[in-house]
Coordinates of N, CA and C in Angstrom, one line a residue:
X1 N -4.6 0.4 -35.5 CA -4.7 1.7 -36.3 C -3.7 1.4 -37.5
X2 N -2.6 0.9 -37.5 CA -1.7 0.6 -38.6 C -2.4 0.2 -39.8
X3 N -2.9 -1.0 -39.5 CA -3.5 -1.9 -40.7 C -4.6 -1.2 -41.3
X4 N -5.4 -0.5 -40.5 CA -6.5 0.3 -41.2 C -6.1 1.5 -42.0
X5 N -4.9 2.2 -41.4 CA -4.4 3.3 -42.1 C -3.9 2.8 -43.4
X6 N -3.1 1.6 -43.5 CA -2.4 1.0 -44.6 C -3.5 0.9 -45.7
X7 N -4.8 0.4 -45.5 CA -5.7 0.2 -46.5 C -6.1 1.6 -47.0
X8 N -6.3 2.5 -46.0 CA -6.7 3.8 -46.7 C -5.7 4.6 -47.6
X9 N -4.5 4.3 -47.0 CA -3.2 5.1 -47.7 C -3.2 4.4 -49.1
X10 N -3.7 3.3 -49.5 CA -3.5 2.5 -50.6 C -4.8 2.5 -51.5
X11 N -5.7 3.3 -51.1 CA -7.2 3.4 -51.8 C -7.0 4.4 -52.9
X12 N -6.9 4.0 -54.0 CA -6.8 5.1 -55.2 C -7.7 6.3 -55.1
X13 N -8.9 6.3 -54.9 CA -9.6 7.7 -54.8 C -9.1 8.7 -53.8
X14 N -8.9 7.9 -52.5 CA -8.3 8.7 -51.3 C -6.9 9.4 -51.8
X15 N -6.1 8.7 -52.5 CA -4.7 9.0 -52.8 C -4.9 10.2 -53.9
X16 N -5.9 10.0 -54.7 CA -6.1 11.2 -55.6 C -6.6 12.4 -54.8
X17 N -7.6 12.4 -53.8 CA -8.1 13.3 -53.1 C -7.2 13.9 -52.2
X18 N -6.3 13.3 -51.5 CA -5.5 13.7 -50.3 C -3.9 14.0 -50.7
X19 N -3.5 13.4 -51.8 CA -2.2 13.6 -52.3 C -2.0 14.1 -53.6
X20 N -2.5 13.8 -54.5 CA -2.3 14.2 -55.9 C -2.5 15.9 -55.7
X21 N -1.7 16.6 -56.5 CA -1.7 18.0 -56.4 C -3.2 18.8 -57.0
X22 N -3.5 18.0 -58.1 CA -4.6 18.5 -58.8 C -5.8 18.5 -57.9
X23 N -5.9 17.4 -57.1 CA -7.2 17.3 -56.1 C -7.0 18.1 -54.9
X24 N -5.9 18.4 -54.4 CA -5.8 19.1 -53.1 C -6.6 20.2 -52.8
X25 N -6.6 21.2 -53.9 CA -7.2 22.4 -53.4 C -8.8 22.3 -53.1
X26 N -9.4 21.4 -53.7 CA -10.7 21.2 -53.4 C -11.3 21.2 -51.9
X27 N -10.4 20.4 -51.1 CA -10.6 20.1 -49.9 C -9.8 21.2 -49.1
X28 N -8.6 21.2 -49.4 CA -7.3 22.0 -48.8 C -7.7 23.3 -48.6
X29 N -8.3 24.1 -49.5 CA -8.6 25.5 -49.2 C -9.7 25.8 -48.2
X30 N -10.4 24.8 -48.1 CA -11.6 25.2 -47.2 C -11.5 24.2 -46.0
X31 N -10.3 23.8 -45.4 CA -10.2 22.9 -44.3 C -9.9 23.6 -43.1
X32 N -9.9 22.9 -41.9 CA -9.4 23.3 -40.7 C -8.0 22.9 -40.6
X33 N -7.0 24.0 -40.5 CA -5.6 23.5 -40.7 C -5.1 22.6 -39.5
X34 N -5.8 22.5 -38.4 CA -5.5 21.7 -37.3 C -6.4 20.4 -37.2
X35 N -7.3 20.3 -38.1 CA -8.2 19.1 -38.0 C -7.8 17.8 -38.5
X36 N -8.8 16.8 -38.5 CA -8.6 15.4 -38.9 C -8.2 15.5 -40.3
X37 N -8.8 16.1 -41.3 CA -8.5 16.2 -42.7 C -7.2 16.6 -43.0
X38 N -6.6 17.6 -42.3 CA -5.5 18.2 -42.5 C -4.3 17.0 -42.1
X39 N -4.5 16.4 -40.9 CA -3.5 15.5 -40.4 C -3.6 14.2 -41.4
X40 N -4.6 13.8 -41.8 CA -4.8 12.9 -42.7 C -4.1 13.1 -44.0
X41 N -4.3 14.3 -44.5 CA -3.6 14.6 -45.7 C -2.0 14.8 -45.6
X42 N -1.6 15.1 -44.5 CA -0.2 15.1 -44.3 C 0.3 13.6 -44.2
X43 N -0.4 12.6 -43.7 CA -0.1 11.2 -43.6 C 0.1 10.8 -45.3
X44 N -0.9 11.0 -46.0 CA -0.9 10.6 -47.4 C 0.3 11.3 -48.1
X45 N 0.8 12.5 -47.8 CA 1.8 13.1 -48.4 C 3.2 12.5 -48.2
X46 N 3.5 12.3 -46.9 CA 4.7 11.7 -46.3 C 4.9 10.2 -46.5
X47 N 3.5 9.4 -46.7 CA 3.6 8.1 -47.1 C 4.1 8.0 -48.6
X48 N 3.5 8.9 -49.5 CA 3.8 8.6 -50.9 C 5.0 9.6 -51.3
X49 N 5.6 10.1 -50.3 CA 7.0 10.8 -50.5 C 7.7 10.4 -49.5
X50 N 8.3 9.2 -49.4 CA 9.1 8.6 -48.3 C 10.6 9.2 -48.0
X51 N 11.1 9.9 -49.0 CA 12.4 10.5 -49.0 C 12.2 11.8 -48.3
X52 N 11.0 12.3 -47.9 CA 10.9 13.5 -47.3 C 10.7 13.4 -45.8
X53 N 11.3 14.2 -45.0 CA 11.2 14.0 -43.6 C 10.1 14.9 -43.1
X54 N 9.5 14.4 -41.9 CA 8.5 15.2 -41.4 C 7.0 14.4 -40.9
X55 N 7.2 13.1 -41.0 CA 5.9 12.4 -40.8 C 6.0 12.2 -39.3
X56 N 4.9 12.4 -38.7 CA 4.5 12.7 -37.2 C 3.3 12.0 -37.1
X57 N 3.2 10.6 -36.8 CA 2.0 10.0 -36.4 C 1.1 10.7 -35.1
X58 N 1.9 11.2 -34.4 CA 1.4 11.8 -33.1 C 0.2 13.0 -33.5
X59 N 0.4 13.6 -34.6 CA -0.4 14.7 -35.2 C -1.9 14.1 -35.5
X60 N -1.7 13.0 -36.1 CA -3.0 12.1 -36.7 C -3.6 11.6 -35.3
X61 N -2.9 11.1 -34.6 CA -3.4 10.4 -33.2 C -4.3 11.5 -32.5
X62 N -3.5 12.6 -32.3 CA -4.2 13.7 -31.3 C -5.4 14.2 -32.2
X63 N -5.4 14.2 -33.5 CA -6.7 14.6 -34.3 C -7.7 13.7 -34.0
X64 N -7.4 12.3 -34.2 CA -8.5 11.5 -33.9 C -9.0 11.5 -32.5
X65 N -8.2 11.7 -31.6 CA -8.6 11.8 -30.2 C -9.5 12.9 -30.1
X66 N -9.2 14.2 -30.8 CA -9.9 15.3 -30.6 C -11.3 15.0 -31.0
X67 N -11.7 14.3 -32.0 CA -13.1 14.1 -32.5 C -13.7 12.8 -31.9
X68 N -13.0 11.9 -31.4 CA -13.4 10.6 -30.9 C -12.8 10.4 -29.5
X69 N -13.5 10.7 -28.4 CA -12.9 10.6 -27.1 C -12.6 9.3 -26.6
X70 N -13.4 8.3 -27.3 CA -13.1 6.8 -27.0 C -11.7 6.4 -27.2
X71 N -11.0 7.1 -28.1 CA -9.7 6.7 -28.6 C -8.7 7.6 -27.8
X72 N -9.0 8.3 -26.6 CA -8.2 9.2 -26.0 C -7.6 8.4 -24.7
X73 N -7.7 7.2 -24.8 CA -7.2 6.3 -23.6 C -6.0 5.6 -23.8
X74 N -5.4 5.6 -25.1 CA -4.4 4.8 -25.5 C -4.5 3.4 -25.1
X75 N -5.6 2.9 -25.1 CA -6.1 1.4 -25.0 C -6.1 0.8 -26.4
X76 N -6.2 -0.6 -26.5 CA -6.2 -1.3 -27.6 C -7.8 -1.2 -28.2
X77 N -7.8 -1.0 -29.2 CA -9.2 -1.1 -30.0 C -9.1 -1.7 -31.2
X78 N -10.4 -2.2 -31.7 CA -10.4 -3.1 -32.9 C -9.9 -2.2 -33.9
X79 N -9.5 -2.8 -34.9 CA -9.1 -2.0 -36.3 C -10.5 -1.8 -37.0
X80 N -11.5 -2.6 -37.0 CA -12.6 -2.3 -37.6 C -13.3 -1.0 -36.9
X81 N -13.3 -1.0 -35.6 CA -13.8 0.2 -34.7 C -13.3 1.4 -35.2
X82 N -11.9 1.4 -35.2 CA -11.2 2.5 -35.6 C -11.5 3.1 -37.0
X83 N -11.6 2.1 -38.0 CA -11.5 2.4 -39.3 C -13.0 3.0 -39.7
X84 N -14.1 2.4 -39.0 CA -15.6 2.9 -39.2 C -15.7 4.3 -38.7
X85 N -15.2 4.5 -37.5 CA -15.1 5.9 -36.8 C -14.4 6.8 -37.8
X86 N -13.2 6.6 -38.1 CA -12.5 7.3 -39.1 C -13.2 7.7 -40.4
X87 N -13.9 6.7 -40.9 CA -14.5 6.8 -42.1 C -15.8 7.9 -42.0
X88 N -16.7 7.6 -40.9 CA -17.6 8.3 -40.5 C -17.3 9.9 -40.4
X89 N -16.4 10.1 -39.5 CA -15.9 11.5 -39.3 C -15.5 12.1 -40.5
X90 N -14.8 11.3 -41.3 CA -14.0 11.9 -42.7 C -15.1 12.4 -43.5
X91 N -16.2 11.6 -43.7 CA -17.3 11.9 -44.6 C -18.0 13.1 -44.1
X92 N -18.0 13.3 -42.7 CA -18.8 14.5 -42.1 C -17.9 15.7 -42.4
X93 N -16.6 15.6 -42.3 CA -15.7 16.8 -42.3 C -15.5 17.2 -43.9
X94 N -15.6 16.2 -44.8 CA -15.5 16.5 -46.2 C -16.9 17.4 -46.6
X95 N -17.8 16.8 -46.2 CA -19.1 17.4 -46.6 C -19.3 18.8 -46.2
X96 N -18.8 18.9 -44.9 CA -18.9 20.2 -44.2 C -18.1 21.2 -44.9
X97 N -16.9 20.7 -45.2 CA -15.8 21.5 -45.9 C -16.3 22.1 -47.3
X98 N -16.9 21.3 -47.9 CA -17.5 21.5 -49.3 C -18.9 22.3 -49.4
X99 N -19.3 22.3 -48.2 CA -20.7 23.0 -48.2 C -21.8 22.6 -49.0
X100 N -22.3 23.4 -50.0 CA -23.4 22.9 -50.9 C -23.0 22.3 -52.1
X101 N -21.5 22.2 -52.2 CA -21.0 21.5 -53.4 C -21.5 19.9 -53.4
X102 N -22.1 19.5 -54.5 CA -22.5 18.1 -54.5 C -21.9 17.5 -55.4
X103 N -20.5 17.7 -55.6 CA -19.8 16.9 -56.7 C -19.5 15.6 -56.2
X104 N -18.8 14.9 -57.0 CA -18.5 13.5 -56.7 C -17.3 13.5 -55.6
X105 N -16.8 14.5 -55.1 CA -15.9 14.5 -54.1 C -16.6 14.5 -52.8
X106 N -17.7 15.1 -52.7 CA -18.5 15.2 -51.4 C -19.1 13.8 -51.0
X107 N -19.2 12.8 -52.1 CA -19.6 11.5 -52.0 C -18.6 10.4 -52.0
X108 N -17.4 10.8 -51.9 CA -16.4 9.9 -52.0 C -16.2 8.8 -51.1
X109 N -16.6 9.0 -49.7 CA -16.6 8.0 -48.9 C -17.8 7.0 -49.0
X110 N -19.0 7.6 -49.1 CA -20.3 6.6 -49.5 C -19.8 5.8 -50.6
X111 N -19.5 6.4 -51.7 CA -19.1 5.5 -52.8 C -18.1 4.5 -52.8
X112 N -17.1 4.8 -51.9 CA -16.0 4.1 -51.8 C -16.2 2.9 -50.9
X113 N -17.0 3.2 -49.7 CA -17.1 2.1 -48.7 C -18.5 1.7 -48.3
X114 N -19.6 2.6 -48.4 CA -21.0 2.2 -47.9 C -21.7 1.4 -49.0
X115 N -22.7 0.4 -48.4 CA -23.5 -0.3 -49.3 C -24.8 -0.6 -48.4
X116 N -25.7 -1.0 -49.1 CA -27.2 -1.2 -48.6 C -27.5 -2.7 -48.5
X117 N -27.9 -3.2 -47.6 CA -28.4 -4.7 -47.3 C -30.0 -4.5 -47.0
X118 N -30.8 -5.4 -47.6 CA -32.1 -5.5 -47.3 C -32.2 -6.9 -46.6
X119 N -33.1 -6.7 -45.6 CA -33.4 -7.9 -44.7 C -34.9 -8.2 -44.7
X120 N -35.2 -9.5 -44.7 CA -36.7 -9.8 -44.8 C -37.0 -10.8 -43.7
X121 N -38.0 -10.5 -43.0 CA -38.5 -11.4 -41.9 C -39.7 -12.0 -42.4
X122 N -40.0 -13.3 -42.5 CA -41.1 -13.9 -42.9 C -41.9 -14.6 -41.8
X123 N -43.3 -14.3 -41.4 CA -43.9 -14.9 -40.4 C -44.2 -16.4 -40.9
X124 N -44.0 -17.5 -39.9 CA -44.6 -18.7 -40.4 C -46.1 -19.1 -40.4
X125 N -46.8 -18.1 -39.7 CA -48.2 -18.1 -39.6 C -49.0 -17.5 -40.5
X126 N -48.8 -16.2 -40.8 CA -49.5 -15.4 -41.5 C -48.9 -15.1 -42.9
X127 N -47.5 -15.5 -43.0 CA -46.6 -15.2 -44.2 C -46.4 -13.8 -44.6
X128 N -46.7 -12.9 -43.5 CA -46.3 -11.5 -43.6 C -44.7 -11.3 -43.7
X129 N -44.2 -10.5 -44.5 CA -43.0 -10.3 -44.9 C -42.7 -8.6 -44.5
X130 N -41.8 -8.7 -43.5 CA -41.3 -7.2 -43.3 C -39.8 -7.1 -43.9
X131 N -39.9 -6.0 -44.6 CA -38.5 -5.6 -45.3 C -37.7 -4.5 -44.6
X132 N -36.7 -4.5 -44.6 CA -35.7 -3.4 -44.1 C -34.7 -3.1 -44.7
X133 N -34.3 -1.8 -45.1 CA -33.0 -1.6 -45.7 C -32.1 -0.8 -44.7
X134 N -30.9 -1.2 -44.7 CA -29.9 -0.4 -43.8 C -28.6 -0.3 -44.5
X135 N -27.9 0.9 -44.2 CA -26.6 1.2 -44.8 C -25.6 0.9 -44.0
X136 N -24.6 0.3 -44.6 CA -23.3 -0.3 -43.6 C -21.9 0.1 -44.4
X137 N -21.2 0.1 -43.5 CA -19.5 0.4 -44.1 C -18.6 -0.8 -44.0
X138 N -19.2 -1.9 -43.4 CA -18.4 -3.1 -43.3 C -19.4 -4.2 -43.2
X139 N -18.8 -5.4 -43.5 CA -19.7 -6.5 -43.5 C -19.1 -7.5 -42.4
X140 N -19.8 -7.8 -41.2 CA -19.3 -8.8 -40.3 C -19.7 -10.3 -40.6
X141 N -18.5 -10.9 -40.9 CA -18.6 -12.3 -41.3 C -18.2 -13.2 -40.2
X142 N -19.2 -14.0 -39.8 CA -18.9 -15.1 -38.8 C -18.5 -16.5 -39.6
X143 N -17.8 -17.4 -38.9 CA -17.3 -18.6 -39.3 C -18.5 -19.8 -38.8
X144 N -19.1 -20.2 -39.8 CA -20.3 -21.1 -39.5 C -19.8 -22.4 -38.7
X145 N -20.7 -23.1 -37.9 CA -20.3 -24.2 -37.3 C -19.9 -25.3 -38.2
X146 N -19.0 -26.1 -37.9 CA -18.8 -27.1 -38.9 C -19.6 -28.3 -38.7
X147 N -20.0 -29.4 -39.6 CA -19.7 -29.0 -41.1 C -20.5 -28.1 -41.9
X148 N -20.1 -27.3 -42.7 CA -21.0 -26.3 -43.4 C -20.1 -26.2 -44.6
X149 N -20.8 -26.3 -45.9 CA -20.3 -25.9 -47.2 C -18.6 -26.6 -47.2
X150 N -17.9 -25.8 -47.6 CA -16.6 -26.1 -47.9 C -15.6 -26.0 -46.7
X151 N -16.1 -25.6 -45.8 CA -15.2 -25.4 -44.5 C -15.0 -26.8 -43.6
X152 N -13.8 -27.3 -43.7 CA -13.4 -28.4 -43.0 C -11.8 -28.4 -42.8
X153 N -11.3 -29.3 -41.9 CA -9.9 -29.4 -41.6 C -9.1 -29.5 -42.8
X154 N -9.5 -30.0 -43.8 CA -8.9 -30.0 -45.2 C -9.1 -29.2 -46.2
X155 N -10.5 -28.6 -46.2 CA -10.7 -27.5 -47.1 C -11.3 -26.2 -46.4
X156 N -10.3 -25.3 -45.9 CA -10.9 -24.2 -45.4 C -11.9 -23.3 -46.0
X157 N -12.5 -22.6 -45.1 CA -13.5 -21.5 -45.7 C -12.7 -20.4 -46.4
X158 N -13.4 -20.0 -47.5 CA -12.8 -18.7 -48.2 C -13.8 -17.6 -48.1
X159 N -13.6 -16.6 -48.7 CA -14.4 -15.3 -48.4 C -15.8 -15.5 -49.2
X160 N -15.9 -16.2 -50.2 CA -17.0 -16.5 -51.1 C -17.9 -17.5 -49.9
X161 N -17.4 -18.4 -49.4 CA -18.0 -19.3 -48.6 C -18.8 -18.6 -47.4
X162 N -17.8 -17.6 -46.8 CA -18.4 -16.8 -45.7 C -19.5 -15.8 -46.1
X163 N -19.3 -15.3 -47.3 CA -20.3 -14.2 -47.8 C -21.7 -15.2 -48.0
X164 N -21.6 -16.3 -48.4 CA -22.7 -17.2 -48.6 C -23.5 -17.5 -47.5
X165 N -22.7 -17.7 -46.5 CA -23.2 -18.2 -45.1 C -24.0 -17.0 -44.4
X166 N -23.5 -15.6 -44.8 CA -23.8 -14.4 -44.4 C -25.4 -14.2 -44.9
X167 N -25.5 -14.7 -46.0 CA -26.8 -14.1 -46.7 C -27.9 -15.3 -46.6
X168 N -27.6 -16.5 -46.1 CA -28.3 -17.6 -46.1 C -29.5 -17.4 -45.3
X169 N -30.6 -18.1 -45.4 CA -31.9 -17.9 -44.7 C -31.6 -18.5 -43.3
X170 N -32.2 -17.8 -42.2 CA -31.9 -18.2 -40.9 C -33.3 -18.4 -40.3
X171 N -33.6 -19.6 -39.5 CA -34.7 -19.8 -39.0 C -34.8 -19.3 -37.5
X172 N -35.9 -18.5 -37.1 CA -36.0 -18.1 -36.0 C -37.1 -19.0 -35.0
X173 N -36.7 -19.5 -34.1 CA -37.7 -20.5 -33.5 C -37.3 -20.6 -32.0
X174 N -38.2 -21.3 -31.1 CA -38.0 -21.5 -29.9 C -37.7 -20.3 -29.0
X175 N -36.8 -20.1 -28.6 CA -36.4 -18.9 -27.7 C -36.0 -17.4 -28.5
X176 N -36.1 -17.8 -29.8 CA -35.9 -16.5 -30.8 C -36.9 -16.3 -31.8
X177 N -38.2 -16.4 -31.3 CA -39.2 -16.4 -32.2 C -39.4 -14.7 -32.4
X178 N -40.1 -14.4 -33.5 CA -40.3 -13.1 -33.9 C -41.7 -12.7 -33.6
X179 N -41.9 -11.4 -33.0 CA -43.3 -10.9 -32.7 C -43.7 -10.2 -34.1
X180 N -44.6 -10.9 -34.8 CA -45.2 -10.5 -36.1 C -45.8 -9.0 -36.0
X181 N -45.6 -8.2 -36.7 CA -46.2 -6.8 -36.6 C -47.6 -6.8 -37.4
X182 N -47.9 -8.0 -38.1 CA -49.1 -8.0 -38.7 C -50.2 -8.8 -38.0
X183 N -49.9 -10.0 -37.7 CA -50.9 -10.9 -36.8 C -50.7 -10.8 -35.4
X184 N -49.6 -10.1 -34.9 CA -49.5 -9.7 -33.5 C -48.9 -11.0 -32.7
X185 N -48.8 -12.0 -33.0 CA -48.3 -13.2 -32.5 C -46.8 -13.4 -32.5
X186 N -46.2 -14.1 -31.6 CA -44.9 -14.3 -31.4 C -44.6 -15.7 -32.0
X187 N -44.3 -15.8 -33.2 CA -44.2 -17.3 -33.9 C -42.8 -17.3 -34.5
X188 N -42.5 -18.5 -35.0 CA -41.3 -18.9 -35.6 C -41.3 -18.0 -37.0
X189 N -40.1 -17.7 -37.4 CA -40.0 -16.9 -38.7 C -38.8 -17.3 -39.4
X190 N -38.6 -16.8 -40.5 CA -37.4 -16.9 -41.4 C -36.8 -15.5 -41.6
X191 N -35.5 -15.5 -41.6 CA -34.7 -14.3 -41.8 C -33.7 -14.3 -42.9
X192 N -33.9 -13.5 -43.9 CA -32.9 -13.5 -44.9 C -32.3 -12.2 -45.3
X193 N -31.2 -11.9 -45.7 CA -30.8 -10.7 -46.2 C -29.9 -10.8 -47.5
X194 N -29.8 -9.7 -48.1 CA -29.2 -9.6 -49.5 C -28.7 -8.2 -49.6
X195 N -27.6 -8.3 -50.4 CA -27.0 -6.9 -50.9 C -27.7 -6.2 -51.9
X196 N -28.1 -5.0 -51.7 CA -28.9 -4.1 -52.6 C -27.9 -3.4 -53.4
X197 N -26.9 -3.1 -52.9 CA -25.9 -2.2 -53.5 C -24.3 -2.7 -53.0
X198 N -23.3 -2.4 -53.7 CA -22.0 -2.6 -53.2 C -21.1 -1.5 -53.4
X199 N -20.1 -1.3 -52.6 CA -19.2 -0.2 -52.7 C -18.0 -0.6 -53.7
X200 N -17.3 0.4 -54.0 CA -16.1 0.2 -54.8 C -15.1 -0.6 -53.8
X201 N -15.1 -0.5 -52.5 CA -14.2 -1.2 -51.8 C -14.7 -1.7 -50.6
X202 N -15.0 -3.1 -50.5 CA -15.9 -3.7 -49.4 C -14.9 -4.0 -48.2
X203 N -15.3 -3.6 -47.0 CA -14.5 -3.8 -45.7 C -15.3 -5.0 -45.2
X204 N -14.3 -6.1 -44.9 CA -14.8 -7.3 -44.3 C -14.3 -7.3 -42.9
X205 N -15.3 -7.7 -41.8 CA -14.8 -7.6 -40.6 C -15.1 -9.3 -40.0
X206 N -14.1 -10.1 -39.9 CA -14.0 -11.4 -39.7 C -14.3 -11.5 -38.0
X207 N -15.4 -12.1 -37.8 CA -15.8 -12.4 -36.2 C -15.3 -13.5 -35.8

């Protein structure tokens, strides 16, 4: 939880929304005073005003547990799991608080963190191409099996290498064949994906 909150607490658009006085009334005046938005706003306030006493993480934890029961067991959870749950609920709360307001503030979470990926499946028999678009808030990057690209004991992988591996074309064959929706046969295929849009802040999940 700490590492995920540290990232959010240092994200400039969220600082402006939750901490700077000029931006506070937009959400503050229409919020639930005991809810997630309010407790997160308090975190921003005390984080950026360290000389003031009053920071209580339990208020935020209880607010998070109130909207996500999965975090009510005090067990260890992945930072990525926590962060995505928080961003999703925060986006919902902000839009609900603003009602019909379609200003940039109501789109602050999608603009900051959400992006679109296009995936393509190509049948090896009929060359039919199936395209899909999905919205995500984090990129799950896996480490490829060695040897691959620049990854080696002496030349470690970097983020660019992992992103390249993420979008590389993958062959689906043997036990992993694809049921083509055009010819109706289960045949080998190729799968590729590409970023259609990028957020202002890309959340990367290393698997």
